[in-house]
Amino acid sequence: MGKVVLGVTVGVAVAACAVAALVVGRRVRSRKKWKRVVGVLKELEESCETTVGRLRQVVDAMAVEMHAGLASEGGSKLKMLLTFVDNLPSGSEKGIFYALDLGGTNFRVLRVELGGQRSDLDPDVEQQPIPEQLMTGRSEDLFDFIASSLHRFVEKGNDSVQSSIVKELGFTFSFPVKQTSVSSGVLIKWTKAFAIKDMVGKEVAGALQQALARKGLNMRVAVLVNDTVGTLALGHYHDADTVAAVIIGTGTNACYWERTDAIIKCQGLLTTSGGMVVNMEWGSFWSSHLPRTSYDIDLDAESPNPNDQGFEKMISGMYLGDIVRRVILRMSEESDIFGPVSSRLYVPFALRTTAMAAMHEDDSPELMEVARILQDVLDIPDVPLKARKLVVKICDVVTRRAARLAAAGIVGILKKIGRDGSGGITGGRSRNDIKMRRTAVAVEGSLYTQYTMFREYLHEALHEILGEDIARHVVINVTEDGSGTGAALLAASHSSSGSVDNIQLV
Ligand code: ADP
Ligand code: MG
């Protein structure tokens, strides 16, 4: 009997040892895996590093590329497109003006009444989706559809459609256009969901003008502009110190006011104002100083436009969520902290930037929003708190880099036009010698307006790069719907009654 008792005791002791060894073994293994995941995070942080020193290198590179893009056609990845917009709304505009805004899935028609002095604008706006079949059909059908909508809109507003007074229309067309004048330009290529073959290489405003005529509308396309230019126009209308506009939404782009004599690729360009708005197309900016990760390289290689829009792919709403998805996928493959690898993690763009921002800004102590999004969007259930914190950190690293690079881009523009307090690109004078003028930048786009962390990081970086003394002279103004309202304002400031075509090429 005693033997039996001893045998049982020994057996229990052996089993206990085995369990203990298993637990310790598992702990060691899980610690190792955790270490690996932390290693992935550390590597991400290092390769996303944006020290002020590095940001200043990006600032310089941006200013240098701007010069190169203005010096010759194809001289830089920055296209630096001429817009022929040679004056910006001042507030003295008067009358009723219309605008059409075409650039994404929706298109809008607007009507603005201007009273001759700066005021809060309250445009009538009507928005509708573009039927899908029109995005890939014939250009005539698309423009007829647009003209019909405008016709209905004008009639509804009790404005006579066929009145003898010609109505001025601003047309925002957010696709790459080679402008030939402020009111004409040729479509270089379609982007986004549009693919109307017979339109490429054709004059855009002309196609609209013909459709207006077919509908019997007595309207003139006074300006054909990019959405950034509309934003600059609206920014300038409200604040005359506005010199540049930046859009940070699905994509990112900027434009600014440049002296015509600095636009070397267009020798002999004369405007009465001595300046012109230049559409930078800054999404395609590239520099070896940009902090690039393996995730960026993969994202670019798998995108429909590899080697293009490099700056945009690090900054804008279309991409940030996908960079985060790629990091989570790597961590999930290297460890089991997210359980078995979810197949959703392999789906490109499965994690949208809005969902990523919601995780980043989850301020609940248990990070319940992070848990919900991981479960609902990425099909990853039961993620422990420790791993949820890691996800927040990934979002933070990716967004911080994006916002800080956008800030460097803005300072690059300021440097190019001598508004960064350094005395311009050639430098020379010390910061103290410069009397810094108040300088405003108009900003639009949901990343900036809806994503608080993004906005705060951008501001912080602006202050770091410029230094407090200079930064307090630089203001960022949010404009609302510049792409539409700004085009109507430009139609006013470039209307046939207000100005003759005063741009000359001599
Ligand atoms: P668009 O650029 O298409 O004209 P927006 O300026 O509204 O339109 O930008 C839309 C983009 O902004 C979306 O692609 C999305 O990624 C991002 N976005 C929208 N809302 C938020 C948000 N709350 N937080 C972060 N990103 C957002
Ligand atoms: Mg937009």
Coordinates of C-alpha atoms and ligand atoms in Angstrom, one line a residue:
M1 CA 0.0 0.0 0.0
G2 CA 2.9 2.3 1.1
K3 CA 4.6 1.6 -2.3
V4 CA 1.5 2.5 -4.1
V5 CA 1.2 5.9 -2.3
L6 CA 4.9 6.6 -3.0
G7 CA 4.4 5.7 -6.6
V8 CA 1.4 8.1 -6.9
T9 CA 3.3 10.9 -5.2
V10 CA 6.3 10.5 -7.5
G11 CA 4.0 10.3 -10.5
V12 CA 2.2 13.6 -9.5
A13 CA 5.6 15.3 -8.9
V14 CA 6.8 14.3 -12.3
A15 CA 3.7 15.5 -14.0
A16 CA 3.9 18.8 -12.1
C17 CA 7.5 19.2 -13.2
A18 CA 6.5 18.5 -16.8
V19 CA 3.6 21.1 -16.6
A20 CA 6.0 23.7 -15.1
A21 CA 8.5 23.0 -17.8
L22 CA 5.8 23.4 -20.4
V23 CA 4.6 26.7 -19.0
V24 CA 8.2 28.1 -18.7
G25 CA 8.9 26.9 -22.2
R26 CA 5.8 28.5 -23.5
R27 CA 6.7 31.7 -21.7
V28 CA 10.2 31.7 -23.1
R29 CA 8.8 31.1 -26.6
S30 CA 6.1 33.8 -26.2
R31 CA 8.7 36.2 -24.8
K32 CA 10.9 35.5 -27.8
K33 CA 8.0 36.1 -30.2
W34 CA 7.1 39.3 -28.4
K35 CA 10.7 40.3 -28.7
R36 CA 10.5 39.7 -32.4
V37 CA 7.3 41.8 -32.7
V38 CA 9.0 44.6 -30.7
G39 CA 11.9 44.3 -33.1
V40 CA 9.6 44.8 -36.1
L41 CA 8.2 47.9 -34.4
K42 CA 11.6 49.2 -33.6
E43 CA 12.8 48.7 -37.2
L44 CA 9.6 50.6 -38.4
E45 CA 10.3 53.5 -36.0
E46 CA 13.9 53.7 -37.1
S47 CA 13.1 53.7 -40.8
C48 CA 10.3 56.2 -40.4
E49 CA 12.5 58.6 -38.4
T50 CA 11.8 62.3 -39.2
T51 CA 14.3 64.2 -37.1
V52 CA 14.3 68.0 -37.6
G53 CA 17.6 67.6 -39.4
R54 CA 16.1 65.1 -41.9
L55 CA 13.0 67.3 -42.3
R56 CA 15.2 70.2 -43.2
Q57 CA 16.9 68.1 -45.9
V58 CA 13.4 67.3 -47.3
V59 CA 12.6 71.1 -47.2
D60 CA 15.8 71.8 -49.2
A61 CA 15.1 69.0 -51.6
M62 CA 11.6 70.3 -52.2
A63 CA 12.8 73.8 -52.9
V64 CA 15.6 72.5 -55.3
E65 CA 13.1 70.3 -57.2
M66 CA 10.7 73.2 -57.5
H67 CA 13.5 75.2 -59.1
A68 CA 14.3 72.3 -61.4
G69 CA 10.7 71.8 -62.4
L70 CA 10.4 75.5 -63.2
A71 CA 13.7 75.5 -65.2
S72 CA 12.7 73.0 -67.8
E73 CA 9.9 70.7 -68.9
G74 CA 10.6 67.3 -67.3
G75 CA 13.5 68.8 -65.3
S76 CA 12.1 67.3 -62.1
K77 CA 9.6 64.8 -60.9
L78 CA 7.6 67.9 -59.9
K79 CA 5.7 68.9 -62.9
M80 CA 5.2 72.5 -61.8
L81 CA 2.3 73.1 -64.2
L82 CA 1.4 76.6 -65.3
T83 CA -2.2 77.5 -64.5
F84 CA -2.4 80.9 -66.2
V85 CA -4.2 82.1 -63.1
D86 CA -2.5 85.5 -62.8
N87 CA -4.7 87.1 -60.2
L88 CA -6.5 85.9 -57.1
P89 CA -9.8 87.0 -55.7
S90 CA -9.6 90.0 -53.5
G91 CA -13.1 90.4 -52.2
S92 CA -14.1 93.1 -54.6
E93 CA -15.7 90.7 -57.0
K94 CA -19.4 91.3 -57.7
G95 CA -22.2 89.3 -59.3
I96 CA -23.5 85.8 -59.7
F97 CA -21.0 83.1 -60.6
Y98 CA -21.3 79.4 -61.2
A99 CA -18.9 76.5 -60.8
L100 CA -18.7 72.9 -61.8
D101 CA -16.5 70.6 -59.7
L102 CA -15.5 67.3 -61.3
G103 CA -12.8 65.1 -59.9
G104 CA -14.1 62.1 -58.1
T105 CA -17.1 59.9 -57.7
N106 CA -19.4 62.9 -57.1
F107 CA -19.7 66.0 -59.1
R108 CA -21.1 69.3 -57.9
V109 CA -22.7 72.4 -59.3
L110 CA -22.5 75.7 -57.4
R111 CA -23.8 79.2 -57.5
V112 CA -22.3 82.0 -55.5
E113 CA -23.5 85.6 -55.2
L114 CA -20.7 88.1 -54.5
G115 CA -21.4 91.5 -53.1
G116 CA -18.2 93.4 -53.8
Q117 CA -16.7 93.0 -50.4
R118 CA -15.3 90.1 -48.4
S119 CA -18.1 88.2 -46.7
D120 CA -18.9 84.7 -45.6
L121 CA -19.8 82.9 -48.8
D122 CA -22.9 80.8 -48.7
P123 CA -23.0 79.1 -52.1
D124 CA -26.0 77.0 -53.3
V125 CA -24.6 73.6 -53.9
E126 CA -26.0 70.5 -55.6
Q127 CA -24.1 67.2 -55.5
Q128 CA -24.7 64.0 -57.4
P129 CA -22.9 60.9 -58.3
I130 CA -21.6 60.4 -61.8
P131 CA -23.3 57.3 -63.3
E132 CA -20.6 54.7 -63.6
Q133 CA -21.2 53.9 -67.3
L134 CA -20.5 57.6 -68.1
M135 CA -17.0 57.3 -66.6
T136 CA -15.9 54.9 -69.2
G137 CA -18.1 55.8 -72.1
R138 CA -18.0 58.6 -74.7
S139 CA -16.9 62.1 -73.7
E140 CA -20.0 63.7 -75.3
D141 CA -22.3 61.7 -73.0
L142 CA -20.4 62.7 -69.9
F143 CA -20.4 66.4 -70.8
D144 CA -24.1 66.3 -71.9
F145 CA -24.9 64.8 -68.5
I146 CA -23.0 67.6 -66.8
A147 CA -24.6 70.3 -68.9
S148 CA -28.1 68.9 -68.2
S149 CA -27.5 69.0 -64.5
L150 CA -26.3 72.6 -64.8
H151 CA -29.3 73.5 -66.9
R152 CA -31.7 72.2 -64.2
F153 CA -29.7 73.9 -61.5
V154 CA -29.8 77.3 -63.2
E155 CA -33.5 77.0 -63.8
K156 CA -34.2 76.1 -60.2
G157 CA -32.3 79.2 -59.0
N158 CA -34.7 81.4 -61.0
D159 CA -31.9 82.5 -63.2
S160 CA -33.0 82.7 -66.8
V161 CA -31.2 79.9 -68.7
Q162 CA -31.1 81.9 -72.0
S163 CA -30.7 85.4 -70.6
S164 CA -28.8 87.8 -72.9
I165 CA -26.2 88.3 -70.3
V166 CA -23.6 85.6 -70.5
K167 CA -23.0 83.8 -67.2
E168 CA -19.5 83.1 -66.1
L169 CA -18.6 79.5 -65.1
G170 CA -15.5 78.2 -63.2
F171 CA -14.7 74.5 -64.0
T172 CA -12.7 72.5 -61.5
F173 CA -11.3 69.5 -63.3
S174 CA -9.0 67.5 -61.0
F175 CA -7.2 65.4 -63.5
P176 CA -3.8 66.2 -65.0
V177 CA -4.2 68.9 -67.6
K178 CA -1.7 70.8 -69.8
Q179 CA -3.2 74.3 -69.7
T180 CA -2.9 76.5 -72.7
S181 CA -4.7 79.4 -71.1
V182 CA -6.6 80.1 -68.0
S183 CA -9.7 78.7 -69.6
S184 CA -8.4 76.0 -71.8
G185 CA -6.2 72.9 -71.5
V186 CA -5.7 69.4 -72.8
L187 CA -6.3 66.3 -70.8
I188 CA -3.0 64.4 -70.3
K189 CA -4.5 61.3 -68.8
W190 CA -7.5 60.1 -66.8
T191 CA -6.9 59.0 -63.2
K192 CA -9.2 57.5 -60.5
A193 CA -12.2 55.6 -62.0
F194 CA -12.4 57.6 -65.2
A195 CA -11.3 56.1 -68.6
I196 CA -13.0 57.9 -71.5
K197 CA -10.6 57.2 -74.3
D198 CA -11.8 59.7 -76.9
M199 CA -11.1 62.5 -74.4
V200 CA -7.3 62.1 -73.8
G201 CA -5.4 64.7 -75.6
K202 CA -8.5 66.8 -76.2
E203 CA -9.4 70.3 -75.0
V204 CA -11.4 70.0 -71.8
A205 CA -13.1 73.3 -71.5
G206 CA -14.0 73.3 -75.2
A207 CA -15.8 69.9 -74.8
L208 CA -17.8 71.5 -71.9
Q209 CA -18.5 74.7 -73.8
Q210 CA -19.9 72.7 -76.8
A211 CA -22.2 70.7 -74.4
L212 CA -23.4 74.0 -72.9
A213 CA -24.3 75.2 -76.3
R214 CA -26.1 72.0 -77.2
K215 CA -28.3 72.6 -74.1
G216 CA -28.9 76.2 -75.0
L217 CA -27.1 77.6 -71.9
N218 CA -25.7 81.1 -72.4
M219 CA -22.6 80.4 -70.3
R220 CA -18.9 80.9 -70.7
V221 CA -16.2 78.7 -69.2
A222 CA -14.2 81.5 -67.7
V223 CA -11.6 79.3 -65.9
L224 CA -10.4 75.7 -66.0
V225 CA -8.6 74.9 -62.8
N226 CA -7.2 72.2 -60.6
D227 CA -8.7 71.7 -57.1
T228 CA -5.6 73.1 -55.3
V229 CA -6.0 76.3 -57.3
G230 CA -9.6 76.6 -56.2
T231 CA -8.4 76.2 -52.6
L232 CA -5.8 78.9 -53.0
A233 CA -8.4 81.2 -54.6
L234 CA -10.8 80.8 -51.7
G235 CA -8.0 81.1 -49.1
H236 CA -6.9 84.3 -50.7
Y237 CA -10.4 85.7 -50.8
H238 CA -10.6 85.3 -47.0
D239 CA -7.0 86.2 -46.2
A240 CA -4.9 88.3 -48.6
D241 CA -1.7 87.0 -47.2
T242 CA -2.4 83.5 -48.6
V243 CA 0.5 82.4 -50.9
A244 CA 0.0 78.6 -51.1
A245 CA -2.6 75.9 -50.9
V246 CA -2.3 72.3 -49.9
I247 CA -4.8 69.4 -50.2
I248 CA -4.4 66.4 -48.0
G249 CA -7.2 64.0 -48.6
T250 CA -7.4 60.9 -50.7
G251 CA -4.4 62.2 -52.5
T252 CA -2.2 65.2 -51.8
N253 CA -1.1 68.2 -53.9
A254 CA -0.1 71.8 -53.6
C255 CA 0.0 75.0 -55.6
Y256 CA 1.4 78.5 -54.8
W257 CA 1.9 82.0 -56.1
E258 CA 5.1 82.3 -58.2
R259 CA 6.8 85.3 -59.8
T260 CA 6.6 84.9 -63.6
D261 CA 10.3 85.7 -64.0
A262 CA 11.1 82.6 -61.9
I263 CA 9.2 80.4 -64.4
I264 CA 12.2 80.0 -66.5
K265 CA 10.8 77.2 -68.7
C266 CA 8.3 79.7 -70.1
Q267 CA 10.6 82.5 -71.2
G268 CA 8.9 85.8 -71.9
L269 CA 5.8 85.0 -69.9
L270 CA 4.2 88.3 -69.0
T271 CA 1.2 88.9 -66.7
T272 CA 0.0 92.3 -65.4
S273 CA 0.3 91.1 -61.9
G274 CA 3.9 89.7 -62.5
G275 CA 2.9 86.4 -61.0
M276 CA 1.0 83.2 -61.6
V277 CA -0.2 80.2 -59.7
V278 CA 1.8 77.1 -60.3
N279 CA 0.3 73.7 -59.7
M280 CA 3.1 71.6 -58.3
E281 CA 1.6 68.2 -58.5
W282 CA 3.7 67.5 -55.4
G283 CA 2.4 64.0 -54.9
S284 CA 5.1 62.9 -57.3
F285 CA 7.9 64.6 -55.4
W286 CA 10.8 62.3 -54.6
S287 CA 14.1 62.7 -52.7
S288 CA 16.6 60.2 -51.3
H289 CA 16.1 62.0 -48.0
L290 CA 12.5 60.7 -47.6
P291 CA 12.5 58.1 -44.9
R292 CA 11.4 54.9 -46.7
T293 CA 10.5 51.5 -45.3
S294 CA 10.2 48.1 -46.9
Y295 CA 6.4 48.5 -46.6
D296 CA 6.6 51.6 -48.8
I297 CA 8.6 49.7 -51.3
D298 CA 6.1 46.8 -51.4
L299 CA 3.1 49.2 -51.5
D300 CA 4.7 51.0 -54.5
A301 CA 5.6 47.9 -56.4
E302 CA 2.1 46.5 -56.0
S303 CA 0.4 49.8 -57.0
P304 CA -1.0 50.5 -60.4
N305 CA 1.5 53.4 -60.7
P306 CA 4.9 52.1 -59.5
N307 CA 7.7 54.6 -59.2
D308 CA 5.2 57.4 -59.3
Q309 CA 3.5 59.6 -56.6
G310 CA 6.1 58.6 -54.1
F311 CA 5.4 61.6 -51.7
E312 CA 1.7 61.0 -51.9
K313 CA 2.1 57.3 -51.0
M314 CA 3.7 58.3 -47.7
I315 CA 1.2 61.0 -46.8
S316 CA -2.3 60.7 -48.1
G317 CA -5.5 59.0 -47.0
M318 CA -5.5 56.5 -49.8
Y319 CA -2.3 54.9 -48.5
L320 CA -1.8 55.3 -44.7
G321 CA -4.1 52.5 -43.7
D322 CA -2.5 50.2 -46.1
I323 CA 1.0 50.8 -44.7
V324 CA -0.4 49.9 -41.3
R325 CA -2.0 46.8 -42.6
R326 CA 1.3 45.7 -44.0
V327 CA 3.1 46.1 -40.7
I328 CA 0.4 44.2 -38.8
L329 CA 0.6 41.4 -41.4
R330 CA 4.4 41.2 -40.9
M331 CA 4.0 41.0 -37.1
S332 CA 1.3 38.4 -37.5
E333 CA 3.5 36.3 -39.7
E334 CA 6.4 36.5 -37.3
S335 CA 4.5 35.7 -34.2
D336 CA 1.2 34.5 -32.9
I337 CA 0.3 37.6 -30.9
F338 CA -2.6 38.2 -33.4
G339 CA -3.5 34.5 -33.4
P340 CA -3.5 32.6 -36.7
V341 CA -2.7 34.9 -39.7
S342 CA -6.0 36.4 -40.8
S343 CA -6.6 36.1 -44.6
R344 CA -8.0 39.7 -44.5
L345 CA -4.5 40.9 -43.8
Y346 CA -3.5 39.9 -47.3
V347 CA -6.2 42.0 -48.9
P348 CA -4.8 45.3 -50.3
F349 CA -6.5 48.4 -48.8
A350 CA -8.6 46.2 -46.4
L351 CA -7.7 48.7 -43.6
R352 CA -8.9 52.2 -44.6
T353 CA -7.3 55.3 -43.3
T354 CA -10.5 56.3 -41.5
A355 CA -10.5 53.0 -39.5
M356 CA -6.8 53.4 -38.8
A357 CA -7.4 56.9 -37.5
A358 CA -10.2 55.6 -35.3
M359 CA -7.8 53.1 -33.7
H360 CA -5.1 55.7 -33.4
E361 CA -7.4 58.0 -31.6
D362 CA -9.1 55.4 -29.4
D363 CA -8.8 56.9 -25.9
S364 CA -10.7 54.2 -24.0
P365 CA -8.4 52.6 -21.3
E366 CA -9.0 49.1 -22.7
L367 CA -8.7 50.2 -26.3
M368 CA -12.1 48.7 -27.2
E369 CA -12.3 50.5 -30.5
V370 CA -9.0 49.0 -31.6
A371 CA -10.4 45.6 -30.6
R372 CA -13.6 46.2 -32.5
I373 CA -11.8 47.3 -35.7
L374 CA -9.3 44.5 -35.6
Q375 CA -12.2 42.1 -35.3
D376 CA -14.7 43.6 -37.7
V377 CA -12.3 44.9 -40.4
L378 CA -9.4 42.6 -40.3
D379 CA -11.1 39.5 -38.8
I380 CA -8.6 39.3 -35.9
P381 CA -10.5 38.4 -32.7
D382 CA -9.4 38.4 -29.1
V383 CA -6.3 40.5 -29.4
P384 CA -4.7 41.0 -26.0
L385 CA -4.4 44.6 -24.7
K386 CA -0.6 44.5 -25.0
A387 CA -0.9 43.8 -28.8
R388 CA -3.7 46.4 -29.2
K389 CA -1.3 49.0 -27.7
L390 CA 1.2 47.9 -30.3
V391 CA -1.3 48.5 -33.1
V392 CA -1.9 52.1 -31.8
K393 CA 1.8 52.6 -31.8
I394 CA 2.1 51.5 -35.5
C395 CA -0.7 53.9 -36.5
D396 CA 1.1 56.7 -34.6
V397 CA 4.5 56.1 -36.3
V398 CA 2.9 56.0 -39.8
T399 CA 0.7 59.1 -39.3
R400 CA 3.5 61.1 -37.5
R401 CA 5.8 60.5 -40.5
A402 CA 3.1 61.5 -42.9
A403 CA 2.2 64.7 -41.1
R404 CA 5.8 65.8 -40.6
L405 CA 6.6 65.2 -44.3
A406 CA 3.6 67.3 -45.3
A407 CA 4.9 70.0 -43.0
A408 CA 8.4 69.8 -44.6
G409 CA 6.7 70.1 -48.0
I410 CA 5.0 73.3 -46.9
V411 CA 8.2 74.8 -45.6
G412 CA 9.8 73.8 -48.9
I413 CA 7.4 76.1 -50.7
L414 CA 7.9 78.9 -48.2
K415 CA 11.7 78.5 -48.7
K416 CA 11.3 78.7 -52.5
I417 CA 9.5 82.0 -52.2
G418 CA 11.6 83.4 -49.4
R419 CA 9.0 83.1 -46.7
D420 CA 10.8 80.7 -44.4
G421 CA 12.9 83.3 -42.7
S422 CA 16.1 82.0 -44.2
G423 CA 16.4 84.6 -47.0
G424 CA 15.3 82.2 -49.8
I425 CA 16.9 79.3 -51.5
T426 CA 20.3 81.0 -51.9
G427 CA 20.3 81.8 -48.2
G428 CA 23.0 84.2 -47.1
R429 CA 21.3 86.5 -44.7
S430 CA 21.0 85.4 -41.1
R431 CA 17.5 84.8 -39.7
N432 CA 17.7 87.9 -37.6
D433 CA 18.1 90.2 -40.6
I434 CA 14.9 89.1 -42.2
K435 CA 11.7 90.9 -41.4
M436 CA 9.3 88.1 -41.7
R437 CA 6.0 88.9 -43.4
R438 CA 2.8 87.3 -42.2
T439 CA 2.3 84.3 -44.5
A440 CA -0.9 82.2 -44.8
V441 CA -1.3 78.7 -46.3
A442 CA -4.8 77.4 -47.2
V443 CA -5.3 73.8 -46.3
E444 CA -8.1 71.4 -47.3
G445 CA -8.7 67.7 -47.1
S446 CA -10.1 65.3 -44.5
L447 CA -6.8 64.1 -43.3
Y448 CA -6.0 67.5 -42.0
T449 CA -9.5 68.6 -41.0
Q450 CA -10.8 65.3 -39.5
Y451 CA -7.7 63.6 -38.1
T452 CA -6.7 65.6 -35.0
M453 CA -3.4 63.7 -34.5
F454 CA -2.4 64.3 -38.1
R455 CA -3.1 68.0 -37.7
E456 CA -1.2 68.3 -34.4
Y457 CA 1.8 66.5 -35.7
L458 CA 1.9 68.7 -38.8
H459 CA 1.7 71.9 -36.7
E460 CA 4.4 70.6 -34.3
A461 CA 6.8 69.9 -37.2
L462 CA 6.2 73.3 -38.7
H463 CA 7.2 74.9 -35.5
E464 CA 10.2 72.6 -35.1
I465 CA 11.5 73.3 -38.7
L466 CA 10.9 77.0 -38.7
G467 CA 11.6 77.8 -35.1
E468 CA 9.2 79.7 -32.9
D469 CA 10.2 83.2 -34.1
I470 CA 9.4 82.5 -37.7
A471 CA 6.6 80.0 -37.2
R472 CA 4.4 82.6 -35.4
H473 CA 4.3 84.5 -38.7
V474 CA 3.0 81.5 -40.6
V475 CA -0.7 80.7 -40.3
I476 CA -2.6 77.7 -41.7
N477 CA -6.2 78.5 -42.7
V478 CA -8.7 75.7 -43.3
T479 CA -10.9 76.4 -46.3
E480 CA -14.1 74.7 -46.9
D481 CA -14.9 73.4 -50.4
G482 CA -12.3 75.6 -52.1
S483 CA -12.3 73.3 -55.1
G484 CA -15.9 74.4 -55.9
T485 CA -16.3 77.8 -54.4
G486 CA -12.8 78.9 -55.3
A487 CA -13.5 78.1 -59.0
A488 CA -16.6 80.4 -58.9
L489 CA -14.4 83.1 -57.4
L490 CA -11.8 82.7 -60.1
A491 CA -14.5 82.8 -62.7
A492 CA -15.3 86.2 -61.1
S493 CA -11.8 87.5 -61.0
H494 CA -11.1 86.3 -64.6
S495 CA -14.6 87.2 -65.9
S496 CA -14.8 88.8 -69.3
S497 CA -16.3 91.9 -67.7
G498 CA -13.5 92.2 -65.2
S499 CA -10.4 91.6 -67.3
V500 CA -9.2 91.0 -70.8
D501 CA -7.0 88.1 -71.3
N502 CA -3.9 89.8 -70.1
I503 CA -1.3 87.1 -70.3
Q504 CA 1.2 87.4 -73.1
L505 CA 3.9 85.2 -74.3
V506 CA 6.5 87.5 -76.0
Ligands
ADP1 P1 -11.0 63.9 -51.5 O1 -9.6 64.0 -51.3 O2 -11.4 62.6 -52.1 O3 -11.6 65.1 -52.2 P2 -11.4 64.3 -48.6 O4 -10.6 65.5 -48.5 O5 -12.6 64.2 -47.8 O6 -11.8 63.9 -50.1 O7 -10.4 63.1 -48.2 C1 -10.9 61.8 -48.1 C2 -9.8 60.9 -47.5 O8 -9.5 61.3 -46.2 C3 -10.3 59.5 -47.4 O9 -9.6 58.7 -48.4 C4 -9.8 59.0 -46.1 O10 -8.7 58.2 -46.2 C5 -9.4 60.2 -45.4 N1 -10.2 60.5 -44.2 C6 -11.5 60.8 -44.2 N2 -12.0 61.0 -42.9 C7 -10.9 60.7 -42.1 C8 -10.7 60.7 -40.7 N3 -11.7 61.0 -39.8 N4 -9.5 60.4 -40.2 C9 -8.5 60.1 -41.1 N5 -8.6 60.1 -42.4 C10 -9.8 60.4 -42.9
MG2 MG -11.3 67.1 -52.5

